[in-house]
Amino acid sequence: MADVPKTQVFELCHWLNREQTIIPPSVLTKPPSAELKPGQVDTDSLPPTMSWTAFLGD
């Protein structure tokens, strides 16, 4: 999975959930976080993932 962009991982998760919930929605909606301290999310210090995807390509 290391070589798969996050956008494709999310697409795969939604595809897997198309007929029944296999991956809980909370997993797909939880903000990215290194969890170094309580309440910290990656967007506190980094742009949203979609910004990186546009910059780096898919």
Tab-separated table of N, CA and C in Angstrom, residues 7-50:
chain	number	residue	atom	x	y	z
A	7	THR	N	-5.602	9.056	-2.377
A	7	THR	CA	-6.867	9.209	-3.106
A	7	THR	C	-7.346	7.869	-3.644
A	8	GLN	N	-6.430	7.032	-4.109
A	8	GLN	CA	-6.823	5.706	-4.604
A	8	GLN	C	-7.238	4.788	-3.462
A	9	VAL	N	-6.606	4.921	-2.314
A	9	VAL	CA	-6.992	4.123	-1.147
A	9	VAL	C	-8.433	4.460	-0.764
A	10	PHE	N	-8.767	5.753	-0.738
A	10	PHE	CA	-10.133	6.152	-0.400
A	10	PHE	C	-11.122	5.659	-1.454
A	11	GLU	N	-10.747	5.721	-2.727
A	11	GLU	CA	-11.618	5.198	-3.784
A	11	GLU	C	-11.858	3.701	-3.591
A	12	LEU	N	-10.814	2.968	-3.258
A	12	LEU	CA	-10.947	1.531	-3.016
A	12	LEU	C	-11.859	1.263	-1.819
A	13	CYS	N	-11.697	2.032	-0.766
A	13	CYS	CA	-12.546	1.864	0.421
A	13	CYS	C	-14.013	2.094	0.079
A	14	HIS	N	-14.291	3.149	-0.677
A	14	HIS	CA	-15.677	3.420	-1.070
A	14	HIS	C	-16.208	2.318	-1.985
A	15	TRP	N	-15.366	1.793	-2.850
A	15	TRP	CA	-15.769	0.685	-3.728
A	15	TRP	C	-16.104	-0.558	-2.903
A	16	LEU	N	-15.258	-0.850	-1.896
A	16	LEU	CA	-15.514	-2.009	-1.035
A	16	LEU	C	-16.824	-1.863	-0.268
A	17	ASN	N	-17.174	-0.637	0.078
A	17	ASN	CA	-18.385	-0.373	0.862
A	17	ASN	C	-19.632	-0.196	-0.002
A	18	ARG	N	-19.543	-0.405	-1.301
A	18	ARG	CA	-20.662	-0.087	-2.192
A	18	ARG	C	-21.922	-0.891	-1.896
A	19	GLU	N	-21.805	-2.128	-1.448
A	19	GLU	CA	-22.996	-2.947	-1.189
A	19	GLU	C	-23.257	-3.160	0.296
A	20	GLN	N	-22.210	-3.149	1.086
A	20	GLN	CA	-22.361	-3.256	2.539
A	20	GLN	C	-21.177	-2.564	3.195
A	21	THR	N	-21.361	-2.159	4.440
A	21	THR	CA	-20.295	-1.461	5.143
A	21	THR	C	-19.258	-2.460	5.635
A	22	ILE	N	-18.087	-2.391	5.035
A	22	ILE	CA	-16.961	-3.226	5.441
A	22	ILE	C	-15.978	-2.379	6.241
A	23	ILE	N	-15.736	-1.180	5.735
A	23	ILE	CA	-14.848	-0.236	6.405
A	23	ILE	C	-15.741	0.808	7.067
A	24	PRO	N	-15.651	0.961	8.391
A	24	PRO	CA	-16.525	1.903	9.091
A	24	PRO	C	-16.366	3.333	8.562
A	25	PRO	N	-17.478	4.062	8.393
A	25	PRO	CA	-17.407	5.446	7.916
A	25	PRO	C	-16.492	6.328	8.773
A	26	SER	N	-16.407	6.040	10.064
A	26	SER	CA	-15.550	6.849	10.937
A	26	SER	C	-14.083	6.768	10.527
A	27	VAL	N	-13.683	5.648	9.939
A	27	VAL	CA	-12.305	5.497	9.460
A	27	VAL	C	-12.069	6.416	8.264
A	28	LEU	N	-13.089	6.572	7.425
A	28	LEU	CA	-12.946	7.368	6.213
A	28	LEU	C	-13.107	8.862	6.449
A	29	THR	N	-13.727	9.248	7.555
A	29	THR	CA	-13.959	10.668	7.815
A	29	THR	C	-13.044	11.245	8.888
A	30	LYS	N	-12.285	10.399	9.566
A	30	LYS	CA	-11.377	10.876	10.609
A	30	LYS	C	-10.264	11.714	9.983
A	31	PRO	N	-10.003	12.912	10.517
A	31	PRO	CA	-8.932	13.743	9.954
A	31	PRO	C	-7.565	13.085	10.139
A	32	PRO	N	-6.666	13.232	9.164
A	32	PRO	CA	-5.323	12.654	9.298
A	32	PRO	C	-4.597	13.250	10.494
A	33	SER	N	-3.880	12.410	11.223
A	33	SER	CA	-3.156	12.881	12.401
A	33	SER	C	-1.991	11.961	12.719
A	34	ALA	N	-0.873	12.581	13.080
A	34	ALA	CA	0.273	11.810	13.562
A	34	ALA	C	0.051	11.404	15.017
A	35	GLU	N	-0.972	12.010	15.647
A	35	GLU	CA	-1.357	11.719	17.031
A	35	GLU	C	-0.194	11.868	18.006
A	36	LEU	N	0.579	12.930	17.820
A	36	LEU	CA	1.689	13.196	18.729
A	36	LEU	C	1.210	13.832	20.026
A	37	LYS	N	0.089	14.544	19.955
A	37	LYS	CA	-0.513	15.109	21.165
A	37	LYS	C	-2.026	15.099	20.997
A	38	PRO	N	-2.769	15.104	22.092
A	38	PRO	CA	-4.233	15.027	22.008
A	38	PRO	C	-4.817	16.161	21.162
A	39	GLY	N	-5.754	15.813	20.299
A	39	GLY	CA	-6.443	16.809	19.493
A	39	GLY	C	-5.664	17.317	18.287
A	40	GLN	N	-4.450	16.854	18.094
A	40	GLN	CA	-3.632	17.311	16.972
A	40	GLN	C	-4.114	16.667	15.674
A	41	VAL	N	-4.215	17.471	14.634
A	41	VAL	CA	-4.496	16.951	13.297
A	41	VAL	C	-3.447	17.503	12.343
A	42	ASP	N	-3.192	16.774	11.276
A	42	ASP	CA	-2.133	17.162	10.343
A	42	ASP	C	-2.360	18.532	9.723
A	43	THR	N	-3.623	18.914	9.524
A	43	THR	CA	-3.896	20.200	8.885
A	43	THR	C	-3.587	21.388	9.789
A	44	ASP	N	-3.201	21.129	11.046
A	44	ASP	CA	-2.740	22.219	11.907
A	44	ASP	C	-1.439	22.804	11.371
A	45	SER	N	-0.625	21.973	10.717
A	45	SER	CA	0.677	22.440	10.228
A	45	SER	C	0.927	22.123	8.754
A	46	LEU	N	0.030	21.384	8.113
A	46	LEU	CA	0.193	21.008	6.705
A	46	LEU	C	-1.073	21.337	5.925
A	47	PRO	N	-0.933	21.562	4.613
A	47	PRO	CA	-2.144	21.756	3.804
A	47	PRO	C	-2.939	20.456	3.713
A	48	PRO	N	-4.220	20.538	3.343
A	48	PRO	CA	-5.025	19.322	3.194
A	48	PRO	C	-4.411	18.361	2.173
A	49	THR	N	-4.689	17.080	2.333
A	49	THR	CA	-4.149	16.050	1.446
A	49	THR	C	-4.444	16.355	-0.015
A	50	MET	N	-5.635	16.850	-0.311
A	50	MET	CA	-5.993	17.121	-1.703
A	50	MET	C	-5.048	18.145	-2.324
